[in-house]
PDB file of C-alpha atoms in Angstrom:
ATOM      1  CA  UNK A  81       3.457 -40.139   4.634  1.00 50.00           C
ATOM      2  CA  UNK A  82       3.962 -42.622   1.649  1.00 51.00           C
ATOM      3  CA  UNK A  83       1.705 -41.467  -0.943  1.00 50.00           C
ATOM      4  CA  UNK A  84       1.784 -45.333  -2.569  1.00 51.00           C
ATOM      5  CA  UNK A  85      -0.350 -46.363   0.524  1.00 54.00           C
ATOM      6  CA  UNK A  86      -1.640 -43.671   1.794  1.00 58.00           C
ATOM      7  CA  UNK A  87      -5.760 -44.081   2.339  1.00 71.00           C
ATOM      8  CA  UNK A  88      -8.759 -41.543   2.671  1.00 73.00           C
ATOM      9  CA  UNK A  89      -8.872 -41.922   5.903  1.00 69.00           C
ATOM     10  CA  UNK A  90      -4.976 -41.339   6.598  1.00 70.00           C
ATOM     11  CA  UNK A  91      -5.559 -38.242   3.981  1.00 67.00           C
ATOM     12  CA  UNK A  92      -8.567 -36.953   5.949  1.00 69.00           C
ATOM     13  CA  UNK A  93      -6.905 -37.597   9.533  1.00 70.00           C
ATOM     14  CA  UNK A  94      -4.016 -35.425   8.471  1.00 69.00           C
ATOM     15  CA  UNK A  95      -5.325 -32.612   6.496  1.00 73.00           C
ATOM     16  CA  UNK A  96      -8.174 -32.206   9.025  1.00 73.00           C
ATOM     17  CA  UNK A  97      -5.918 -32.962  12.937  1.00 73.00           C
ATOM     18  CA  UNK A  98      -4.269 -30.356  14.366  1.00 83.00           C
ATOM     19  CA  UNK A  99      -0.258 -29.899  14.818  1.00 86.00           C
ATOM     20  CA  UNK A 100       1.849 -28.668  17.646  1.00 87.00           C
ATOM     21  CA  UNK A 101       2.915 -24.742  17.622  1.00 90.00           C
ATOM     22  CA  UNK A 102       5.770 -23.633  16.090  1.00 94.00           C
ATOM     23  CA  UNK A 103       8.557 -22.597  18.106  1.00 94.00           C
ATOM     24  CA  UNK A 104       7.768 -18.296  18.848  1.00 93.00           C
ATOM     25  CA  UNK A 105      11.222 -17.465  17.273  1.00 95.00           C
ATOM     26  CA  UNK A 106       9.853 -18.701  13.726  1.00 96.00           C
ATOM     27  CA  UNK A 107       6.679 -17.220  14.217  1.00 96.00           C
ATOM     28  CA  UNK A 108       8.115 -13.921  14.714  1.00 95.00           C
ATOM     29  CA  UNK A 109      10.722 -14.484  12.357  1.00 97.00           C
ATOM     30  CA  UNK A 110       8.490 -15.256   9.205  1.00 97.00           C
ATOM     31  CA  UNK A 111       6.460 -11.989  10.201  1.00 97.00           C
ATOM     32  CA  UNK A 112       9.936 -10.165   9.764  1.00 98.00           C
ATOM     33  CA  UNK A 113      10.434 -11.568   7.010  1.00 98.00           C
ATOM     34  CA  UNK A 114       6.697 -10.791   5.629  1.00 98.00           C
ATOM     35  CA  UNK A 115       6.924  -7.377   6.707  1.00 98.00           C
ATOM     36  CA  UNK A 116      10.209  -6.916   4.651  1.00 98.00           C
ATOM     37  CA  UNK A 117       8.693  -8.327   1.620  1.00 98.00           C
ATOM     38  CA  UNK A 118       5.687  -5.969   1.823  1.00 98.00           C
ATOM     39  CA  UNK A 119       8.648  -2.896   2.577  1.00 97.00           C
ATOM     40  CA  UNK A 120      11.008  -4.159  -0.415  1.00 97.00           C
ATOM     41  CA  UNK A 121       9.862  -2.747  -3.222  1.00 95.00           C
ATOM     42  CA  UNK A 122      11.795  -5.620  -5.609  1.00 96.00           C
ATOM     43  CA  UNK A 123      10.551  -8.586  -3.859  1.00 97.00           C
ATOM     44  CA  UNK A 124       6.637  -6.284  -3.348  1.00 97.00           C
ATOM     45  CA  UNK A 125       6.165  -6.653  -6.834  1.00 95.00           C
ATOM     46  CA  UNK A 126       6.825 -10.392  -7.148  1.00 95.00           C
ATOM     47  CA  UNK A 127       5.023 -11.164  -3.712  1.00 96.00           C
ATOM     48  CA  UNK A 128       2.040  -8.723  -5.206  1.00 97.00           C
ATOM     49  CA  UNK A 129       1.006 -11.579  -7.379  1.00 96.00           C
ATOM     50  CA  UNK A 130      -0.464 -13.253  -4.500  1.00 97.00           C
ATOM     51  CA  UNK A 131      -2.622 -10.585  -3.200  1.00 98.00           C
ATOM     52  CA  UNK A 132      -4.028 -10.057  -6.592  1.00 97.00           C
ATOM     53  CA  UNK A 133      -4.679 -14.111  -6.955  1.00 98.00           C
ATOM     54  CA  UNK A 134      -7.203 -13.176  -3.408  1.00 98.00           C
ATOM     55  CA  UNK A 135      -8.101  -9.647  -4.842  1.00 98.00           C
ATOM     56  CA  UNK A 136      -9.638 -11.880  -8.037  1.00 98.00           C
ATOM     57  CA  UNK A 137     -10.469 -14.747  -6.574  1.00 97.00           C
ATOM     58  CA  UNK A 138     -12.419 -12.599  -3.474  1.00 98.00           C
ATOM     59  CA  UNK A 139     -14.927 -10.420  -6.648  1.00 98.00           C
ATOM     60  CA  UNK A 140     -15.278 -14.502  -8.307  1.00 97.00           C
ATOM     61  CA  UNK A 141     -16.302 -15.787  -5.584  1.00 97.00           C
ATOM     62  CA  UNK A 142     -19.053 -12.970  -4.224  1.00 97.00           C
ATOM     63  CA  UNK A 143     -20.301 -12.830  -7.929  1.00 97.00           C
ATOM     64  CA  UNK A 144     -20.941 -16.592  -7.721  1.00 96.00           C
ATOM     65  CA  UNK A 145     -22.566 -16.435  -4.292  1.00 96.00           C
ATOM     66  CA  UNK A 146     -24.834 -13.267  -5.659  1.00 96.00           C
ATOM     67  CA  UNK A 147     -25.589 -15.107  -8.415  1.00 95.00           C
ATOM     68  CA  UNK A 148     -24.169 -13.840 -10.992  1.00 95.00           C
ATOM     69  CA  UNK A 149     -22.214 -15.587 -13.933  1.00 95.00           C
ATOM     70  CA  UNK A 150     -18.886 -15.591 -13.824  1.00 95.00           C
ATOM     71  CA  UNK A 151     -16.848 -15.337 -17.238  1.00 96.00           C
ATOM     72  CA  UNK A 152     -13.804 -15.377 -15.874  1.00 96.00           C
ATOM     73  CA  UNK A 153     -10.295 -14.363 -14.065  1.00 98.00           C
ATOM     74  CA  UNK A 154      -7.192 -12.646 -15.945  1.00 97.00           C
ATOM     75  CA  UNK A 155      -4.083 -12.467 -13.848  1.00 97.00           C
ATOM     76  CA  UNK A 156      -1.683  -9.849 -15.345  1.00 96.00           C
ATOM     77  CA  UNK A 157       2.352  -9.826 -15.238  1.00 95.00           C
ATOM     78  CA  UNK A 158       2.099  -6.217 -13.899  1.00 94.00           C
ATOM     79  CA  UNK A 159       0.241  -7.574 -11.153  1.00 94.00           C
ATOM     80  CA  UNK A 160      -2.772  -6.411 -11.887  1.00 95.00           C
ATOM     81  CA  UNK A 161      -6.326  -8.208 -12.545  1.00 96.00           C
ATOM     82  CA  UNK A 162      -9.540  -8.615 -13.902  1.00 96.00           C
ATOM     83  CA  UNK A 163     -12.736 -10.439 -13.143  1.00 97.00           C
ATOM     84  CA  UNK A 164     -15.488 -10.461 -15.374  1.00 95.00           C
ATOM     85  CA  UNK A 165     -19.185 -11.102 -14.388  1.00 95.00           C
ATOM     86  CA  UNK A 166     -22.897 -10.894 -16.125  1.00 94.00           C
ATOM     87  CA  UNK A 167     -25.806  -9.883 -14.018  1.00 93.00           C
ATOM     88  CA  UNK A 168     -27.655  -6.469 -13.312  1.00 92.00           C
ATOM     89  CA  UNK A 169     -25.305  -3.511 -13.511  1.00 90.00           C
ATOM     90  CA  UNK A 170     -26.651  -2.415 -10.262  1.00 91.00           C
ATOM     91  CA  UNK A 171     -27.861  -3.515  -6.877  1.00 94.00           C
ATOM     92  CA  UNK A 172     -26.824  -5.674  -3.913  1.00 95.00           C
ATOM     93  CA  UNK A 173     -24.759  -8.455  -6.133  1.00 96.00           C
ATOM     94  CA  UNK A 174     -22.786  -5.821  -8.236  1.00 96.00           C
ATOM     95  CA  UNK A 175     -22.268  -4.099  -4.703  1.00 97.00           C
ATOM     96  CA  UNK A 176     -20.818  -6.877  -2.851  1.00 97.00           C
ATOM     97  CA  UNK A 177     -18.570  -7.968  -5.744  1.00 97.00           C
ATOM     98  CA  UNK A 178     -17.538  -4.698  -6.631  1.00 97.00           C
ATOM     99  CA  UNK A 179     -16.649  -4.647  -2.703  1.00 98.00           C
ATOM    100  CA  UNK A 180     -14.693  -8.182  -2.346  1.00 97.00           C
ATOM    101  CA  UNK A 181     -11.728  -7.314  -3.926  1.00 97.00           C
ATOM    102  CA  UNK A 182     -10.155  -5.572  -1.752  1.00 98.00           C
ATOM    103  CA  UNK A 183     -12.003  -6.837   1.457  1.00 98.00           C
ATOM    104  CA  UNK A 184     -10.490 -10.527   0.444  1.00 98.00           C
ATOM    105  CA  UNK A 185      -6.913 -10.494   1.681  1.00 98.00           C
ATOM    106  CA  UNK A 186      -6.960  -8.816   4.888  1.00 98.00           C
ATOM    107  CA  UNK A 187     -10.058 -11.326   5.970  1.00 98.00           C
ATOM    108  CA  UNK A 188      -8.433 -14.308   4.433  1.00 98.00           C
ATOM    109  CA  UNK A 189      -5.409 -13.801   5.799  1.00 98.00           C
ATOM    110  CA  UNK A 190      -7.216 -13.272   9.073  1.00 98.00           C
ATOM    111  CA  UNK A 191      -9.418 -16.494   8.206  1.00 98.00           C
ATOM    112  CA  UNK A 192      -5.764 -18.654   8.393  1.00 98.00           C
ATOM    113  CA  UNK A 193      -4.454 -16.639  11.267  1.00 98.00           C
ATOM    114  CA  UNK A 194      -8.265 -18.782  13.220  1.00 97.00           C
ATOM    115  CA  UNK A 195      -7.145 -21.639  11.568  1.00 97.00           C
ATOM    116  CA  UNK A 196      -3.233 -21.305  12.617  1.00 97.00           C
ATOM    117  CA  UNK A 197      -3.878 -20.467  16.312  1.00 96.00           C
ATOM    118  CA  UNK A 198      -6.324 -23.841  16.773  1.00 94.00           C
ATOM    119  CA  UNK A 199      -3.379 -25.680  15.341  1.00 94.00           C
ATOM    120  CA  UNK A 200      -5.037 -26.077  11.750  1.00 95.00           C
ATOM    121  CA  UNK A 201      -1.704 -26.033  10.151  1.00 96.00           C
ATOM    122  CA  UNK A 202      -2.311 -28.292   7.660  1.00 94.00           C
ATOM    123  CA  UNK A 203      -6.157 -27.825   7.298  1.00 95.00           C
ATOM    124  CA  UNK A 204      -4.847 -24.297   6.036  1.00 97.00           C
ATOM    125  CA  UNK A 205      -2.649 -25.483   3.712  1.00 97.00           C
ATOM    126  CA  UNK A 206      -5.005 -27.270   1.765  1.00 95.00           C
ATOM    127  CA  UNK A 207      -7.554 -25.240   2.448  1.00 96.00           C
ATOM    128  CA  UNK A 208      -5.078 -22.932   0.071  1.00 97.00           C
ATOM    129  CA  UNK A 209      -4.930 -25.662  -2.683  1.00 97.00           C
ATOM    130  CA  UNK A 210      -9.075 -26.198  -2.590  1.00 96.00           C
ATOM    131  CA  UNK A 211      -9.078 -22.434  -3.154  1.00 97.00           C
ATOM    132  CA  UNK A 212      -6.218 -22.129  -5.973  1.00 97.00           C
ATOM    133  CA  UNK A 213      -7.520 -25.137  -7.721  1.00 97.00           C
ATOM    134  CA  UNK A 214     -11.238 -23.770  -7.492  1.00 96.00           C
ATOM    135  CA  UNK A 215     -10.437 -20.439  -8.907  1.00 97.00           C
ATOM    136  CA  UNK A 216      -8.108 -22.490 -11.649  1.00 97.00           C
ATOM    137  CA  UNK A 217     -11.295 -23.513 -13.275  1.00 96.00           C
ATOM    138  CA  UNK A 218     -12.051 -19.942 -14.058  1.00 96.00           C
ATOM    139  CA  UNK A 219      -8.367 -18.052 -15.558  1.00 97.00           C
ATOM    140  CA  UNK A 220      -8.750 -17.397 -19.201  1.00 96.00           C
ATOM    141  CA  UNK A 221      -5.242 -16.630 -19.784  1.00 97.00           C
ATOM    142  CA  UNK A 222      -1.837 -18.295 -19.745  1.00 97.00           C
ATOM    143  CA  UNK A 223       0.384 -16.062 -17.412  1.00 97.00           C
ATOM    144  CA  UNK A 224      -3.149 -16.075 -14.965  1.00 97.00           C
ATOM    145  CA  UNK A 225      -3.109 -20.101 -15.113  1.00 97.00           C
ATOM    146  CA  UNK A 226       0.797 -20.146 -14.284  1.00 97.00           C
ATOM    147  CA  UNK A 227       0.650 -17.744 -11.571  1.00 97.00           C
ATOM    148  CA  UNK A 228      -2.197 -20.061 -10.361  1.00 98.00           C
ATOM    149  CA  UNK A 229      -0.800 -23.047 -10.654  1.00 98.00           C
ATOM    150  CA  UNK A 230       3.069 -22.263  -9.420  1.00 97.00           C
ATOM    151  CA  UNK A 231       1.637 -20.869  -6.343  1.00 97.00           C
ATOM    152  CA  UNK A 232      -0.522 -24.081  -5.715  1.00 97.00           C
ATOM    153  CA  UNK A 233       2.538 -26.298  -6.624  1.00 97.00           C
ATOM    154  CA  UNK A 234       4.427 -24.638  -3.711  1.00 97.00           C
ATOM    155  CA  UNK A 235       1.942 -24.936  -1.646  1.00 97.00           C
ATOM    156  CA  UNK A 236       1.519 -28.306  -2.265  1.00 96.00           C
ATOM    157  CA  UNK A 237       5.085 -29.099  -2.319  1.00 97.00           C
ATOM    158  CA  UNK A 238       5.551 -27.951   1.392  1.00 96.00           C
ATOM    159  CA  UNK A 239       2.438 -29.673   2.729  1.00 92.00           C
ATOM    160  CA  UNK A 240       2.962 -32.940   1.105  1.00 90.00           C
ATOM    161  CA  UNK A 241       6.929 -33.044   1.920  1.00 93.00           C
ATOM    162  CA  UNK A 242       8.125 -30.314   4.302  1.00 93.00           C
ATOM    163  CA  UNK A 243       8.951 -31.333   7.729  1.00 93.00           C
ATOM    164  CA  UNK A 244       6.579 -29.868  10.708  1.00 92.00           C
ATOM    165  CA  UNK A 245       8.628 -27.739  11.412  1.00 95.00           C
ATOM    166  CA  UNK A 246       8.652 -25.925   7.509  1.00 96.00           C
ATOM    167  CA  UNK A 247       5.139 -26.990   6.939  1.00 96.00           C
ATOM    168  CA  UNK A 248       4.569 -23.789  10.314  1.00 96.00           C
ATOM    169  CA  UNK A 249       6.858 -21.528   9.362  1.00 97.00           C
ATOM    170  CA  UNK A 250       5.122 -21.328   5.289  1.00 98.00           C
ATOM    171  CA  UNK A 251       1.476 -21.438   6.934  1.00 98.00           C
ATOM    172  CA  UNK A 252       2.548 -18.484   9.264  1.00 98.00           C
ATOM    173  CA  UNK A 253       4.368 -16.782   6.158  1.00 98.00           C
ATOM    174  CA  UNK A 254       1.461 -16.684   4.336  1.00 98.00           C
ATOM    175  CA  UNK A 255      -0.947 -15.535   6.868  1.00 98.00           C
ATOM    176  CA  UNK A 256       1.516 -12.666   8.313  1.00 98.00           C
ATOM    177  CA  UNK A 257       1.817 -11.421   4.423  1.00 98.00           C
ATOM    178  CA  UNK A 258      -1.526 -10.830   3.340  1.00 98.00           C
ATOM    179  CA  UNK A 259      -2.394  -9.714   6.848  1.00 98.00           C
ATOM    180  CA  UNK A 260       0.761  -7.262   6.205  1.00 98.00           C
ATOM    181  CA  UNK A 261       0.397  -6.745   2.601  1.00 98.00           C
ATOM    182  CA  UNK A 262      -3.755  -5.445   2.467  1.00 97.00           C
ATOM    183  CA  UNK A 263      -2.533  -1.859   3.905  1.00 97.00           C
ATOM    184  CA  UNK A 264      -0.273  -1.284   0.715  1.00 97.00           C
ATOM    185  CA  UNK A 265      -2.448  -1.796  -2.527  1.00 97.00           C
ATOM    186  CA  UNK A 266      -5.209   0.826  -1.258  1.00 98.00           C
ATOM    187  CA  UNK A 267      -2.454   3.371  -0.635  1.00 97.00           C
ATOM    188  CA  UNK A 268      -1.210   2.398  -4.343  1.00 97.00           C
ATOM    189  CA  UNK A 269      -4.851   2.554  -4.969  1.00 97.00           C
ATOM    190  CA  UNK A 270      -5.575   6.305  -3.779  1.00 97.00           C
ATOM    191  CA  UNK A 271      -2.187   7.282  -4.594  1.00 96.00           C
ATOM    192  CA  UNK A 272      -3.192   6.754  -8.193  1.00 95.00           C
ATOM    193  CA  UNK A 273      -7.153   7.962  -7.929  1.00 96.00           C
ATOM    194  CA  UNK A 274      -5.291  11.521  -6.566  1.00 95.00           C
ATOM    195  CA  UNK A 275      -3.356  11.278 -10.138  1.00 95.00           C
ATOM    196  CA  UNK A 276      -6.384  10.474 -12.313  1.00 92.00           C
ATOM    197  CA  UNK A 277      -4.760   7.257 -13.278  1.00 92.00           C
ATOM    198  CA  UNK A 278      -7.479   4.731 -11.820  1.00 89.00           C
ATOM    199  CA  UNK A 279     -10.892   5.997 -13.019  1.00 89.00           C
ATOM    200  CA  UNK A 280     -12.511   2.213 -13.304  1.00 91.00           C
ATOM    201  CA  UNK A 281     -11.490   1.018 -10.280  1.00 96.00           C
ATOM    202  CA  UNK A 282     -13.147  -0.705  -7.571  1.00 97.00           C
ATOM    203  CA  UNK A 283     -13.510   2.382  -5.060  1.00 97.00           C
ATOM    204  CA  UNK A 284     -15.358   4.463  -7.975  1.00 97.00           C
ATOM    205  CA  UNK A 285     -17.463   1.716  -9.442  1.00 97.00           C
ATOM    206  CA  UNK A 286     -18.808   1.416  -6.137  1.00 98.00           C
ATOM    207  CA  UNK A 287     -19.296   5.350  -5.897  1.00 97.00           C
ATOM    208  CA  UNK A 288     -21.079   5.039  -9.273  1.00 96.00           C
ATOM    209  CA  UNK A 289     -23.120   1.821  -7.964  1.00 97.00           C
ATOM    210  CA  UNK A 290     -24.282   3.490  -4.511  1.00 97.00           C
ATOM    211  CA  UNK A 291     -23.913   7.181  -4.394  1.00 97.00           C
ATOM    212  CA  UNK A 292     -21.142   7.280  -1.824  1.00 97.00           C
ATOM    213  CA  UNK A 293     -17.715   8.693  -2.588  1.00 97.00           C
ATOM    214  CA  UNK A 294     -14.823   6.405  -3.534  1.00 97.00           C
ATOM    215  CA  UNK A 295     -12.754   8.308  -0.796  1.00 97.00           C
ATOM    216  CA  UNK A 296     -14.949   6.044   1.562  1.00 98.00           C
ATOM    217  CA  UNK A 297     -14.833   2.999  -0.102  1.00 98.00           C
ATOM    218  CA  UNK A 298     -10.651   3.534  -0.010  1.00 98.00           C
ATOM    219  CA  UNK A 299     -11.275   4.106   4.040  1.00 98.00           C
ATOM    220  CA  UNK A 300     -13.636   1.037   4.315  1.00 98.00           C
ATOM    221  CA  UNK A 301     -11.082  -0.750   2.325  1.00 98.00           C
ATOM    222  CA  UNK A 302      -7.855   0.520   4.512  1.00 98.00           C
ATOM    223  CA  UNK A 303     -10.026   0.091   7.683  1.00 98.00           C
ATOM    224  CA  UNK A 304     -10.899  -3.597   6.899  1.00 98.00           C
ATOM    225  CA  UNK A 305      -7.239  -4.443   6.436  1.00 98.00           C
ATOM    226  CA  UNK A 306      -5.702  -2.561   9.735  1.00 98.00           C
ATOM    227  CA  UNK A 307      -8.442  -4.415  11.916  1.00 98.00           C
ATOM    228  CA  UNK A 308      -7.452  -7.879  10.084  1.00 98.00           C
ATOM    229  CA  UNK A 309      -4.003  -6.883  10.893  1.00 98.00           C
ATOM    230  CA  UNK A 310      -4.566  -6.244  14.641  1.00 98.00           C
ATOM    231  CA  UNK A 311      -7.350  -8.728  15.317  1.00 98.00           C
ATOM    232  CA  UNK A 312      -4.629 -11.480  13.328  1.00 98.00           C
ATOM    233  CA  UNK A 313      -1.456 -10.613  14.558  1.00 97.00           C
ATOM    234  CA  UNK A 314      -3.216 -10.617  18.030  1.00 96.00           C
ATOM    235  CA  UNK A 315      -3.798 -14.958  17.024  1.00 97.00           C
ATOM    236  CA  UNK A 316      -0.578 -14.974  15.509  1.00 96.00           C
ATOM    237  CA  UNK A 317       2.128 -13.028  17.562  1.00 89.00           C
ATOM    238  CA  UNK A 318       3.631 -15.586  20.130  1.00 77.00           C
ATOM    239  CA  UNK A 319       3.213 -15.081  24.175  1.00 70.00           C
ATOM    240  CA  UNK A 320       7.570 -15.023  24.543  1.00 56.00           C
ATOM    241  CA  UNK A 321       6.664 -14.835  28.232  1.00 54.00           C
ATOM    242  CA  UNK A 322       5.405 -18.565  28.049  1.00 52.00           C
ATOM    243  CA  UNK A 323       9.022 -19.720  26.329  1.00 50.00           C
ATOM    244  CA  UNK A 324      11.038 -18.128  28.655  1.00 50.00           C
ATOM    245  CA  UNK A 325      13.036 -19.406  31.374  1.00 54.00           C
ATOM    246  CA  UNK A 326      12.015 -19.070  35.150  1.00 52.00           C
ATOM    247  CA  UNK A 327      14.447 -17.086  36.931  1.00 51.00           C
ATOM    248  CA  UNK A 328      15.522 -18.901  40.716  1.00 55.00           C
ATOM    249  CA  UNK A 329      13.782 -17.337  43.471  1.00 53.00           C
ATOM    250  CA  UNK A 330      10.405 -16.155  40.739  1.00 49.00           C
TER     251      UNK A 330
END
């Protein structure tokens, strides 16, 4: 599209129509390639950055929808995060914030696995940007607001100037890795609760808040991302049978 002329109304009409399929070899070859990025250690702790953007970005938004007052998001270079949020100490709104973190990924990446199988390809894309720029607003440091706004420029890069073809095969990239990637911080999560090395996390502030161990707050956690997983790569794993060839005589 030339972005000179382009109207609302040519804006709206692409962002919000729908786009053919990719061909089922990409599909199943940006999973691979997802799944080897969640495997590789190296390339886990660059990719990381992008779960903890949803980790964050999942306790901000609950807080604001409970009505509490958000302060603000750090994004660390060790991947790891902060979120910080005035309101009562206890009850439902601490709960569900407390809770989002690690509830976020899995469900958004199952959220764009809906949008990908109605042909939302785009829709998703900049559904991604609403949601980058959004949570923009709130980073109160510098290597948060890169992270933030490299990932967004990417993003934007592809859906404004990739082909079709690439536009599909980033959209299913994304949505195979954080369906993919939720399993692997709440192992890194108990693995370091069984050391004593994560004593404010979000699995025992919830114990604290409600009573119930953190043991089953790691389980609800890990059980929330392998149903996203299943229930999403069900939406997103090709039918190969429909692609292939019809033997004479079948």
């Amino acid at each position: 599209m030339d972005v000179e002329h382009a109207s609302i109304a040519d804006l709206w009409n692409r962002v919000t129509g729908t786009q053919p399929d990719p061909p089922w070899w990409l599909v199943v070859l940006v999973g691979a390639v997802a799944l080897a990025a969640v495997l590789h250690g190296p390339t886990w702790r660059v990719a990381r950055n992008t779960v903890t953007i949803a980790h964050e970005g999942g306790h901000a938004l609950i807080a604001l929808v409970t009505g509490r007052k958000l302060d603000g998001i750090k994004l660390h270079s060790d991947t790891s995060g902060v979120t910080v949020s005035r309101g009562k100490p206890h009850g439902p709104g601490m709960i569900f914030t407390a809770m989002a973190g690690y509830t976020t990924p899995p469900l958004l990446g199952l959220f764009f696995a809906l949008l990908l199988a109605a042909g939302r390809i785009t829709l998703m894309l900049w559904f991604t940007l609403a949601l980058l720029a959004g949570m923009l607003v709130m980073i109160r440091n510098a290597y948060g607001a890169l992270s933030v706004v490299a990932t967004g420029a990417v993003v934007f890069l592809v859906s404004w100037f990739g082909s079709a073809e690439v536009q599909a095969g980033f959209a299913y990239l994304a949505a195979w890795f954080l369906l993919l990637a939720a399993t692997r911080p709440v192992i890194e999560l108990q693995r370091m609760r069984t050391r004593h090395m994560a004593p404010s996390s979000d699995a025992d502030q919830l114990a604290h808040l409600t009573g119930v161990p953190g043991l089953a707050w790691v389980t609800l956690f890990g059980a929330t991302a392998l149903v996203a997983l299943l229930a999403g790569g069900t939406l997103l794993f090709p039918d190969v049978s429909l692609h292939l060839p019809t033997l004479p005589g079948q």
